[in-house]
C-alpha cells in the first residue's frame, strides 16, 4: 500500500500494483465515462459550494459542516474514479461520496470546520498557482506514462511497478492540491510525489 506522509492532513492510500483484466484495461476509457458524467455535474456543485465556503470562512472563520461533507465526498469519489481511469486499480469504483474502506483507493482528509485561516483562504487560488503550473507540466509526462502503462497493461495484464509508482505519486500530489484548492485543508501542500 502506498500512502503520503502522515503529517499532511490529506492521505491518499492506494494498494500496490496488482494484475488487472486486460479487456478492462483496453476499454478503461469507456468504463470510466459514467463516473466522468456524474462527476462533471457534481464538480459544478462542488465549485459553487467552495465559493460559498470561501465567503463563510472569510467572514465566520469556519467551513460549514454540511458543505465540508459534500466537498470531501466529491473529492473521495473523484479520487477513486481518477485512480481507476489511471490504471492504479482494476476494481471498478463505487458510485459513492462516502468512505469506502474496502476499496483499494482511499482518500482520507482530516476535516477542520472551525479555526480556519482567513488570510490563506482569501489568497487560496493565487497560492495554488505554483502547484498548478508544475502539475500541468508533470501532467504531460503523466500522459505518456499512462499511455505506456495502458500498453503494458493490455499486453501483460498488469501495470509495471515503476509506472504505477509514478502515477501514484502524481495522483497523490494532485489530490493534495485539489483538497487545498477546495479549501478542505489550510496546510500548504508539499511539492512532492510522497
XYZ file of N, CA, C and O in Angstrom:
776
model
N 0.847 -1.182 0.000
C 0.000 0.000 0.000
C 0.887 1.238 0.000
O 1.860 1.308 0.702
N 0.514 2.221 -0.804
C 1.244 3.468 -0.893
C 0.424 4.549 -0.216
O -0.767 4.653 -0.444
N 1.082 5.349 0.619
C 0.385 6.445 1.300
C 1.315 7.640 1.384
O 2.529 7.511 1.300
N 0.728 8.805 1.552
C 1.506 10.020 1.701
C 1.978 10.163 3.138
O 1.579 9.415 4.017
N 2.787 11.177 3.347
C 3.308 11.468 4.676
C 2.158 11.631 5.671
O 1.207 12.353 5.410
N 2.227 10.951 6.829
C 1.122 11.012 7.786
C 0.932 12.390 8.421
O -0.091 12.643 9.022
N 1.910 13.277 8.287
C 1.767 14.605 8.886
C 0.796 15.481 8.100
O 0.175 16.369 8.645
N 0.701 15.273 6.799
C -0.163 16.111 5.991
C -1.620 15.658 6.165
O -1.894 14.462 6.218
N -2.573 16.595 6.241
C -3.956 16.232 6.552
C -4.735 15.567 5.415
O -5.911 15.271 5.574
N -4.098 15.352 4.276
C -4.736 14.650 3.161
C -3.915 13.404 2.878
O -2.731 13.492 2.590
N -4.550 12.250 2.999
C -3.882 10.971 2.770
C -4.541 10.257 1.600
O -5.761 10.062 1.606
N -3.727 9.878 0.624
C -4.213 9.050 -0.466
C -3.556 7.694 -0.316
O -2.338 7.580 -0.390
N -4.366 6.697 -0.068
C -3.852 5.335 0.106
C -4.256 4.519 -1.115
O -5.437 4.439 -1.449
N -3.258 3.941 -1.767
C -3.506 3.119 -2.954
C -2.761 1.811 -2.763
O -1.557 1.812 -2.493
N -3.479 0.724 -2.914
C -2.843 -0.579 -2.758
C -1.850 -0.815 -3.885
O -1.955 -0.229 -4.969
N -0.877 -1.679 -3.640
C 0.196 -1.957 -4.596
C -0.363 -2.461 -5.923
O -1.480 -2.985 -5.994
N 0.448 -2.303 -6.959
C 0.052 -2.754 -8.292
C -0.293 -4.238 -8.253
O 0.416 -5.035 -7.633
N -1.383 -4.594 -8.882
C -1.841 -5.981 -8.919
C -2.286 -6.297 -10.345
O -2.578 -5.389 -11.127
N -2.343 -7.564 -10.705
C -2.838 -7.935 -12.034
C -4.253 -7.388 -12.258
O -5.049 -7.310 -11.331
N -4.508 -6.995 -13.499
C -5.823 -6.478 -13.867
C -6.304 -7.198 -15.118
O -5.517 -7.749 -15.879
N -7.590 -7.147 -15.355
C -8.193 -7.745 -16.529
C -7.768 -6.960 -17.767
O -7.983 -5.755 -17.840
N -7.180 -7.658 -18.742
C -6.681 -6.990 -19.961
C -7.806 -6.290 -20.734
O -7.619 -5.192 -21.245
N -8.949 -6.924 -20.813
C -10.079 -6.339 -21.525
C -10.551 -5.063 -20.818
O -10.875 -4.061 -21.467
N -10.552 -5.100 -19.495
C -10.911 -3.918 -18.707
C -9.922 -2.784 -18.957
O -10.310 -1.621 -19.074
N -8.642 -3.126 -19.036
C -7.623 -2.101 -19.317
C -7.831 -1.522 -20.713
O -7.770 -0.309 -20.916
N -8.093 -2.396 -21.686
C -8.283 -1.959 -23.070
C -9.407 -0.941 -23.188
O -9.290 0.056 -23.895
N -10.494 -1.176 -22.458
C -11.661 -0.292 -22.542
C -11.842 0.597 -21.319
O -12.938 1.084 -21.074
N -10.773 0.832 -20.583
C -10.876 1.630 -19.352
C -11.469 3.005 -19.606
O -12.277 3.509 -18.829
N -11.049 3.641 -20.695
C -11.558 4.981 -21.021
C -13.075 4.960 -21.182
O -13.757 5.923 -20.840
N -13.608 3.863 -21.694
C -15.047 3.741 -21.875
C -15.756 3.435 -20.554
O -16.822 3.983 -20.265
N -15.120 2.603 -19.748
C -15.717 2.202 -18.478
C -15.825 3.353 -17.476
O -16.682 3.338 -16.590
N -14.947 4.337 -17.606
C -14.937 5.436 -16.639
C -15.923 6.554 -17.030
O -16.194 7.442 -16.229
N -16.506 6.469 -18.209
C -17.410 7.524 -18.686
C -18.597 7.780 -17.743
O -18.906 8.944 -17.462
N -19.294 6.757 -17.216
C -20.408 7.072 -16.301
C -19.957 7.906 -15.089
O -20.661 8.838 -14.685
N -18.788 7.586 -14.543
C -18.273 8.378 -13.425
C -17.958 9.798 -13.877
O -18.250 10.764 -13.162
N -17.352 9.934 -15.049
C -16.986 11.258 -15.554
C -18.221 12.142 -15.743
O -18.198 13.335 -15.423
N -19.291 11.555 -16.240
C -20.524 12.334 -16.444
C -21.083 12.816 -15.109
O -21.365 14.009 -14.931
N -21.237 11.897 -14.174
C -21.793 12.270 -12.865
C -20.868 13.261 -12.154
O -21.329 14.259 -11.587
N -19.549 12.992 -12.201
C -18.605 13.880 -11.523
C -18.546 15.264 -12.156
O -18.252 16.238 -11.469
N -18.843 15.372 -13.441
C -18.857 16.710 -14.047
C -19.982 17.555 -13.448
O -19.793 18.741 -13.159
N -21.143 16.941 -13.216
C -22.245 17.673 -12.575
C -21.936 17.951 -11.102
O -22.171 19.058 -10.607
N -21.409 16.943 -10.418
C -21.043 17.151 -9.014
C -19.924 18.183 -8.892
O -19.871 18.923 -7.908
N -19.042 18.237 -9.880
C -17.957 19.217 -9.867
C -18.473 20.645 -9.941
O -17.940 21.545 -9.284
N -19.509 20.857 -10.735
C -20.130 22.190 -10.797
C -20.709 22.541 -9.431
O -20.509 23.654 -8.915
N -21.423 21.587 -8.834
C -21.999 21.818 -7.498
C -20.891 22.060 -6.478
O -20.998 22.956 -5.631
N -19.805 21.269 -6.558
C -18.685 21.454 -5.627
C -18.057 22.835 -5.803
O -17.675 23.472 -4.817
N -17.960 23.304 -7.033
C -17.424 24.653 -7.274
C -18.273 25.726 -6.606
O -17.751 26.661 -5.989
N -19.583 25.589 -6.710
C -20.495 26.543 -6.062
C -20.345 26.466 -4.543
O -20.277 27.485 -3.857
N -20.262 25.244 -4.023
C -20.101 25.039 -2.579
C -18.800 25.667 -2.094
O -18.762 26.315 -1.041
N -17.730 25.521 -2.870
C -16.434 26.082 -2.470
C -16.499 27.606 -2.439
O -15.945 28.235 -1.530
N -17.179 28.208 -3.391
C -17.330 29.677 -3.377
C -18.111 30.108 -2.143
O -17.718 31.073 -1.452
N -19.189 29.405 -1.825
C -19.962 29.720 -0.610
C -19.092 29.541 0.638
O -19.120 30.369 1.556
N -18.329 28.447 0.656
C -17.450 28.188 1.805
C -16.378 29.254 1.913
O -16.001 29.658 3.020
N -15.861 29.727 0.781
C -14.830 30.770 0.778
C -15.341 32.005 1.515
O -14.662 32.545 2.387
N -16.551 32.450 1.167
C -17.128 33.614 1.839
C -17.380 33.330 3.319
O -17.126 34.179 4.176
N -17.875 32.142 3.618
C -18.162 31.789 5.015
C -16.890 31.762 5.846
O -16.867 32.262 6.974
N -15.821 31.189 5.294
C -14.553 31.151 6.037
C -14.023 32.561 6.234
O -13.552 32.909 7.320
N -14.107 33.396 5.202
C -13.608 34.769 5.335
C -14.348 35.544 6.422
O -13.742 36.280 7.192
N -15.655 35.377 6.478
C -16.435 36.180 7.416
C -16.656 35.508 8.768
O -16.736 36.196 9.778
N -16.733 34.184 8.793
C -17.031 33.497 10.053
C -15.873 32.637 10.564
O -15.918 32.157 11.691
N -14.861 32.436 9.733
C -13.714 31.629 10.150
C -14.013 30.140 10.257
O -13.291 29.407 10.916
N -15.080 29.692 9.576
C -15.443 28.283 9.651
C -15.961 27.797 8.297
O -16.481 28.573 7.506
N -15.793 26.500 8.065
C -16.302 25.837 6.869
C -17.555 25.093 7.323
O -17.461 24.165 8.117
N -18.748 25.485 6.872
C -19.972 24.820 7.330
C -19.885 23.304 7.131
O -19.469 22.824 6.074
N -20.267 22.558 8.152
C -20.067 21.112 8.173
C -20.727 20.401 6.993
O -20.128 19.507 6.379
N -21.942 20.771 6.643
C -22.627 20.107 5.524
C -21.897 20.361 4.209
O -21.765 19.462 3.376
N -21.424 21.584 4.028
C -20.680 21.915 2.806
C -19.346 21.169 2.766
O -18.919 20.694 1.707
N -18.705 21.058 3.919
C -17.441 20.337 4.012
C -17.637 18.859 3.697
O -16.846 18.254 2.961
N -18.705 18.278 4.216
C -19.001 16.863 3.934
C -19.226 16.635 2.439
O -18.741 15.665 1.867
N -19.974 17.530 1.811
C -20.253 17.392 0.378
C -18.962 17.480 -0.431
O -18.706 16.646 -1.298
N -18.154 18.480 -0.155
C -16.912 18.677 -0.914
C -15.935 17.532 -0.682
O -15.278 17.068 -1.616
N -15.848 17.052 0.546
C -14.986 15.908 0.839
C -15.493 14.662 0.113
O -14.702 13.908 -0.457
N -16.787 14.459 0.111
C -17.375 13.314 -0.595
C -17.106 13.368 -2.084
O -16.769 12.358 -2.710
N -17.261 14.552 -2.655
C -16.955 14.723 -4.078
C -15.483 14.388 -4.351
O -15.168 13.670 -5.311
N -14.598 14.860 -3.486
C -13.161 14.606 -3.657
C -12.847 13.119 -3.555
O -12.022 12.599 -4.314
N -13.490 12.423 -2.624
C -13.287 10.974 -2.491
C -13.691 10.242 -3.771
O -12.968 9.401 -4.287
N -14.886 10.555 -4.250
C -15.399 9.897 -5.442
C -14.484 10.182 -6.631
O -14.123 9.274 -7.389
N -14.099 11.448 -6.800
C -13.225 11.817 -7.917
C -11.872 11.111 -7.823
O -11.334 10.655 -8.834
N -11.322 10.994 -6.625
C -10.034 10.319 -6.445
C -10.137 8.852 -6.850
O -9.240 8.318 -7.524
N -11.216 8.190 -6.455
C -11.398 6.777 -6.824
C -11.546 6.624 -8.337
O -10.932 5.749 -8.952
N -12.359 7.477 -8.952
C -12.575 7.391 -10.402
C -11.289 7.713 -11.164
O -10.965 7.045 -12.153
N -10.551 8.728 -10.702
C -9.286 9.083 -11.361
C -8.272 7.954 -11.240
O -7.551 7.655 -12.192
N -8.206 7.332 -10.079
C -7.266 6.222 -9.888
C -7.637 5.049 -10.787
O -6.762 4.408 -11.380
N -8.917 4.768 -10.903
C -9.366 3.688 -11.783
C -9.030 4.023 -13.241
O -8.504 3.194 -13.974
N -9.333 5.241 -13.644
C -9.039 5.662 -15.011
C -7.552 5.692 -15.321
O -7.144 5.491 -16.469
N -6.738 5.913 -14.301
C -5.281 5.954 -14.461
C -4.633 4.585 -14.298
O -3.416 4.490 -14.167
N -5.447 3.532 -14.241
C -4.969 2.144 -14.155
C -4.280 1.815 -12.839
O -3.489 0.885 -12.765
N -4.561 2.580 -11.790
C -3.929 2.321 -10.497
C -4.616 1.181 -9.751
O -4.073 0.653 -8.790
N -5.813 0.825 -10.195
C -6.536 -0.319 -9.636
C -7.443 -0.881 -10.719
O -7.873 -0.148 -11.618
N -7.720 -2.155 -10.614
C -8.634 -2.790 -11.548
C -10.040 -2.917 -11.000
O -10.955 -3.334 -11.703
N -10.225 -2.532 -9.738
C -11.546 -2.618 -9.099
C -12.402 -1.432 -9.535
O -11.997 -0.279 -9.375
N -13.584 -1.731 -10.084
C -14.468 -0.656 -10.541
C -14.912 0.173 -9.335
O -15.346 -0.377 -8.323
N -14.802 1.508 -9.437
C -15.129 2.350 -8.268
C -16.622 2.412 -7.985
O -17.435 2.386 -8.903
N -16.971 2.512 -6.716
C -18.390 2.647 -6.364
C -18.891 4.056 -6.694
O -18.130 5.013 -6.705
N -20.170 4.146 -6.973
C -20.815 5.442 -7.198
C -21.213 5.969 -5.823
O -22.363 5.837 -5.403
N -20.245 6.560 -5.123
C -20.488 6.926 -3.737
C -19.585 8.088 -3.308
O -18.426 8.143 -3.692
N -20.148 8.946 -2.481
C -19.375 10.034 -1.894
C -18.893 9.665 -0.496
O -18.182 10.430 0.142
N -19.277 8.494 -0.031
C -18.915 8.042 1.317
C -17.525 7.421 1.328
O -16.979 7.090 0.281
N -16.996 7.247 2.534
C -15.752 6.496 2.670
C -16.045 5.058 2.261
O -17.087 4.516 2.591
N -15.127 4.461 1.554
C -15.258 3.073 1.126
C -14.001 2.336 1.588
O -13.048 2.178 0.827
N -13.966 1.884 2.847
C -12.745 1.301 3.404
C -12.274 0.032 2.700
O -11.091 -0.302 2.765
N -13.161 -0.669 1.996
C -12.770 -1.900 1.317
C -12.270 -1.661 -0.110
O -11.763 -2.579 -0.744
N -12.431 -0.445 -0.618
C -11.970 -0.149 -1.975
C -10.459 0.100 -1.933
O -9.953 0.695 -0.975
N -9.699 -0.336 -2.945
C -8.231 -0.233 -2.893
C -7.660 1.186 -3.003
O -6.458 1.366 -2.885
N -8.517 2.179 -3.214
C -8.077 3.579 -3.250
C -8.902 4.340 -2.222
O -10.128 4.340 -2.288
N -8.212 4.978 -1.290
C -8.911 5.714 -0.225
C -8.302 7.107 -0.071
O -7.089 7.237 0.086
N -9.167 8.103 -0.120
C -8.747 9.485 0.134
C -9.262 9.853 1.514
O -10.471 9.858 1.753
N -8.335 10.128 2.421
C -8.690 10.461 3.795
C -8.289 11.911 4.038
O -7.128 12.282 3.840
N -9.246 12.720 4.457
C -8.994 14.141 4.708
C -9.367 14.442 6.147
O -10.512 14.209 6.561
N -8.393 14.946 6.911
C -8.674 15.366 8.287
C -9.470 16.658 8.217
O -8.948 17.714 7.874
N -10.738 16.579 8.527
C -11.624 17.731 8.373
C -11.471 18.719 9.522
O -11.327 18.330 10.667
N -11.524 19.981 9.153
C -11.451 21.065 10.131
C -12.526 22.081 9.759
O -12.421 22.751 8.740
N -13.550 22.174 10.591
C -14.632 23.111 10.280
C -14.378 24.496 10.870
O -14.675 25.496 10.238
N -13.820 24.568 12.071
C -13.615 25.860 12.730
C -12.129 26.199 12.814
O -11.270 25.355 12.617
N -11.869 27.482 13.109
C -10.485 27.921 13.265
C -9.727 27.960 11.949
O -8.512 27.756 11.920
N -10.414 28.229 10.870
C -9.795 28.228 9.558
C -8.993 29.506 9.330
O -9.320 30.567 9.851
N -7.943 29.422 8.555
C -7.061 30.546 8.276
C -7.698 31.449 7.220
O -7.757 31.102 6.041
N -8.141 32.608 7.640
C -8.844 33.524 6.732
C -7.912 34.129 5.695
O -8.306 34.328 4.549
N -6.673 34.426 6.083
C -5.734 35.059 5.153
C -5.386 34.118 4.006
O -5.467 34.513 2.834
N -5.003 32.884 4.311
C -4.664 31.957 3.218
C -5.906 31.562 2.424
O -5.797 31.263 1.234
N -7.059 31.581 3.062
C -8.296 31.304 2.325
C -8.546 32.405 1.308
O -8.909 32.121 0.165
N -8.334 33.645 1.698
C -8.553 34.768 0.786
C -7.681 34.634 -0.464
O -8.132 34.895 -1.573
N -6.423 34.220 -0.294
C -5.479 34.125 -1.408
C -5.315 32.696 -1.935
O -4.354 32.405 -2.640
N -6.225 31.799 -1.599
C -6.056 30.379 -1.885
C -5.756 30.072 -3.349
O -4.857 29.316 -3.663
N -6.510 30.652 -4.257
C -6.303 30.310 -5.670
C -4.989 30.883 -6.186
O -4.347 30.270 -7.038
N -4.578 32.007 -5.669
C -3.270 32.555 -6.054
C -2.161 31.667 -5.493
O -1.183 31.366 -6.182
N -2.319 31.234 -4.256
C -1.316 30.366 -3.638
C -1.217 29.000 -4.338
O -0.171 28.350 -4.277
N -2.265 28.591 -5.002
C -2.276 27.303 -5.702
C -1.569 27.355 -7.061
O -1.231 26.301 -7.610
N -1.347 28.537 -7.585
C -0.795 28.678 -8.938
C 0.531 27.945 -9.135
O 0.685 27.244 -10.144
N 1.514 28.054 -8.231
C 2.765 27.308 -8.477
C 2.547 25.804 -8.628
O 3.137 25.167 -9.513
N 1.682 25.236 -7.798
C 1.383 23.812 -7.916
C 0.700 23.506 -9.245
O 0.992 22.490 -9.888
N -0.222 24.353 -9.643
C -0.966 24.127 -10.886
C -0.011 24.144 -12.079
O -0.115 23.297 -12.980
N 0.942 25.064 -12.077
C 1.918 25.130 -13.173
C 2.749 23.842 -13.219
O 2.891 23.211 -14.265
N 3.292 23.450 -12.064
C 4.132 22.243 -12.015
C 3.319 21.007 -12.384
O 3.781 20.156 -13.164
N 2.104 20.896 -11.860
C 1.287 19.719 -12.152
C 0.870 19.668 -13.619
O 0.740 18.573 -14.187
N 0.652 20.808 -14.240
C 0.335 20.802 -15.671
C 1.519 20.312 -16.492
O 1.346 19.553 -17.444
N 2.728 20.733 -16.118
C 3.920 20.241 -16.814
C 4.114 18.745 -16.561
O 4.391 17.975 -17.486
N 3.965 18.335 -15.320
C 4.081 16.908 -14.997
C 2.945 16.104 -15.628
O 3.113 14.914 -15.918
N 1.820 16.745 -15.843
C 0.686 16.082 -16.479
C 1.009 15.624 -17.892
O 0.496 14.599 -18.355
N 1.860 16.372 -18.586
C 2.290 15.960 -19.921
C 3.071 14.652 -19.820
O 2.816 13.697 -20.559
N 4.002 14.611 -18.868
C 4.779 13.384 -18.638
C 3.846 12.258 -18.201
O 3.942 11.122 -18.683
N 2.919 12.565 -17.292
C 1.981 11.552 -16.801
C 1.136 10.988 -17.937
O 0.804 9.791 -17.927
N 0.808 11.807 -18.919
C 0.054 11.320 -20.077
C 0.825 10.245 -20.837
O 0.266 9.209 -21.221
N 2.127 10.496 -21.048
C 2.958 9.493 -21.725
C 3.140 8.247 -20.861
O 3.127 7.125 -21.368
N 3.299 8.457 -19.553
C 3.434 7.313 -18.637
C 2.151 6.496 -18.643
O 2.183 5.254 -18.661
N 1.003 7.167 -18.669
C -0.272 6.458 -18.681
C -0.440 5.670 -19.983
O -0.941 4.539 -19.968
N 0.002 6.243 -21.091
C -0.058 5.530 -22.363
C 0.814 4.275 -22.303
O 0.392 3.188 -22.719
N 2.028 4.417 -21.767
C 2.921 3.258 -21.617
C 2.309 2.227 -20.670
O 2.383 1.013 -20.925
N 1.683 2.703 -19.585
C 1.041 1.793 -18.635
C -0.123 1.066 -19.293
O -0.333 -0.134 -19.069
N -0.878 1.784 -20.120
C -2.005 1.178 -20.814
C -1.523 0.099 -21.780
O -2.068 -1.014 -21.802
N -0.501 0.416 -22.557
C 0.042 -0.576 -23.499
C 0.587 -1.801 -22.759
O 0.309 -2.936 -23.141
N 1.346 -1.545 -21.705
C 1.893 -2.652 -20.915
C 0.769 -3.457 -20.269
O 0.827 -4.691 -20.225
N -0.252 -2.771 -19.790
C -1.374 -3.454 -19.150
C -2.133 -4.347 -20.109
O -2.528 -5.457 -19.757
N -2.339 -3.866 -21.339
C -3.054 -4.668 -22.338
C -2.240 -5.912 -22.685
O -2.786 -7.012 -22.829
N -0.913 -5.769 -22.772
C -0.052 -6.896 -23.133
C 0.206 -7.820 -21.939
O 0.093 -9.045 -22.048
N 0.542 -7.241 -20.785
C 0.975 -8.029 -19.631
C -0.145 -8.358 -18.634
O 0.017 -9.243 -17.797
N -1.227 -7.584 -18.678
C -2.296 -7.789 -17.698
C -2.003 -7.134 -16.363
O -2.667 -7.405 -15.369
N -1.022 -6.259 -16.332
C -0.687 -5.513 -15.114
C 0.104 -4.274 -15.513
O 0.705 -4.224 -16.583
N 0.090 -3.291 -14.645
C 0.885 -2.082 -14.855
C 2.234 -2.298 -14.168
O 2.259 -2.636 -12.981
N 3.342 -2.132 -14.884
C 4.657 -2.308 -14.248
C 4.818 -1.401 -13.028
O 4.311 -0.274 -12.993
N 5.518 -1.904 -12.027
C 5.641 -1.218 -10.730
C 6.173 0.205 -10.863
O 5.691 1.114 -10.187
N 7.162 0.435 -11.704
C 7.727 1.778 -11.855
C 6.723 2.779 -12.409
O 6.627 3.911 -11.933
N 5.965 2.359 -13.415
C 4.937 3.230 -13.984
C 3.822 3.469 -12.970
O 3.330 4.588 -12.820
N 3.440 2.408 -12.275
C 2.411 2.506 -11.235
C 2.851 3.496 -10.156
O 2.082 4.370 -9.737
N 4.094 3.384 -9.743
C 4.625 4.261 -8.689
C 4.601 5.723 -9.117
O 4.223 6.608 -8.345
N 5.004 5.995 -10.365
C 4.970 7.375 -10.857
C 3.543 7.905 -10.859
O 3.284 9.029 -10.405
N 2.606 7.112 -11.361
C 1.212 7.556 -11.434
C 0.599 7.738 -10.046
O -0.194 8.656 -9.834
N 0.990 6.890 -9.090
C 0.518 7.057 -7.710
C 1.028 8.385 -7.152
O 0.264 9.153 -6.549
N 2.318 8.677 -7.349
C 2.891 9.926 -6.853
C 2.232 11.146 -7.470
O 1.900 12.117 -6.777
N 2.019 11.092 -8.775
C 1.371 12.211 -9.471
C -0.060 12.393 -8.959
O -0.495 13.522 -8.697
N -0.780 11.289 -8.801
C -2.160 11.354 -8.305
C -2.214 11.884 -6.874
O -3.074 12.694 -6.531
N -1.278 11.436 -6.034
C -1.235 11.906 -4.641
C -1.013 13.411 -4.590
O -1.689 14.133 -3.849
N -0.063 13.895 -5.372
C 0.218 15.333 -5.421
C -1.028 16.086 -5.898
O -1.418 17.103 -5.320
N -1.660 15.570 -6.938
C -2.856 16.216 -7.476
C -3.970 16.273 -6.431
O -4.643 17.305 -6.296
N -4.151 15.198 -5.681
C -5.208 15.179 -4.655
C -4.923 16.162 -3.526
O -5.845 16.780 -2.997
N -3.656 16.298 -3.149
C -3.309 17.279 -2.104
C -3.641 18.693 -2.574
O -4.233 19.491 -1.831
N -3.276 19.002 -3.810
C -3.531 20.349 -4.347
C -5.024 20.579 -4.519
O -5.525 21.671 -4.229
N -5.749 19.569 -4.957
C -7.206 19.701 -5.085
C -7.846 19.990 -3.730
O -8.697 20.874 -3.618
N -7.447 19.241 -2.723
C -8.006 19.457 -1.382
C -7.684 20.859 -0.882
O -8.531 21.520 -0.273
N -6.465 21.323 -1.136
C -6.073 22.670 -0.723
C -6.886 23.712 -1.496
O -7.414 24.658 -0.910
N -7.028 23.532 -2.802
C -7.778 24.480 -3.634
C -9.255 24.503 -3.287
O -9.900 25.545 -3.358
N -9.799 23.356 -2.898
C -11.206 23.270 -2.500
C -11.425 23.675 -1.049
O -12.501 23.451 -0.499
N -10.409 24.243 -0.418
C -10.483 24.778 0.938
C -10.694 23.696 2.002
O -11.089 23.994 3.120
N -10.431 22.446 1.662
C -10.641 21.371 2.619
C -9.580 21.363 3.711
O -9.831 20.874 4.808
N -8.407 21.884 3.400
C -7.318 21.972 4.381
C -6.653 23.339 4.245
O -6.701 23.960 3.196
N -6.029 23.780 5.341
C -5.289 25.041 5.317
C -3.797 24.842 5.109
O -3.108 25.768 4.717
N -3.281 23.644 5.382
C -1.846 23.373 5.244
C -1.450 23.416 3.779
O -2.060 22.731 2.948
N -0.401 24.194 3.482
C 0.070 24.299 2.104
C 0.667 22.961 1.682
O 1.472 22.374 2.389
N 0.252 22.459 0.504
C 0.732 21.125 0.100
C 2.215 21.140 -0.283
O 2.697 22.107 -0.868
N 2.921 20.068 0.039
C 4.327 19.974 -0.358
C 4.459 19.711 -1.856
O 3.588 19.099 -2.457
N 5.559 20.163 -2.441
C 5.881 19.857 -3.824
C 6.554 18.492 -3.834
O 7.778 18.397 -3.803
N 5.761 17.441 -3.829
C 6.334 16.118 -3.628
C 5.429 15.025 -4.155
O 4.209 15.149 -4.109
N 6.035 13.958 -4.640
C 5.297 12.767 -5.036
C 5.014 11.886 -3.828
O 4.284 10.922 -3.922
N 5.638 12.184 -2.681
C 5.471 11.342 -1.481
C 4.115 11.578 -0.853
O 3.601 12.624 -0.778
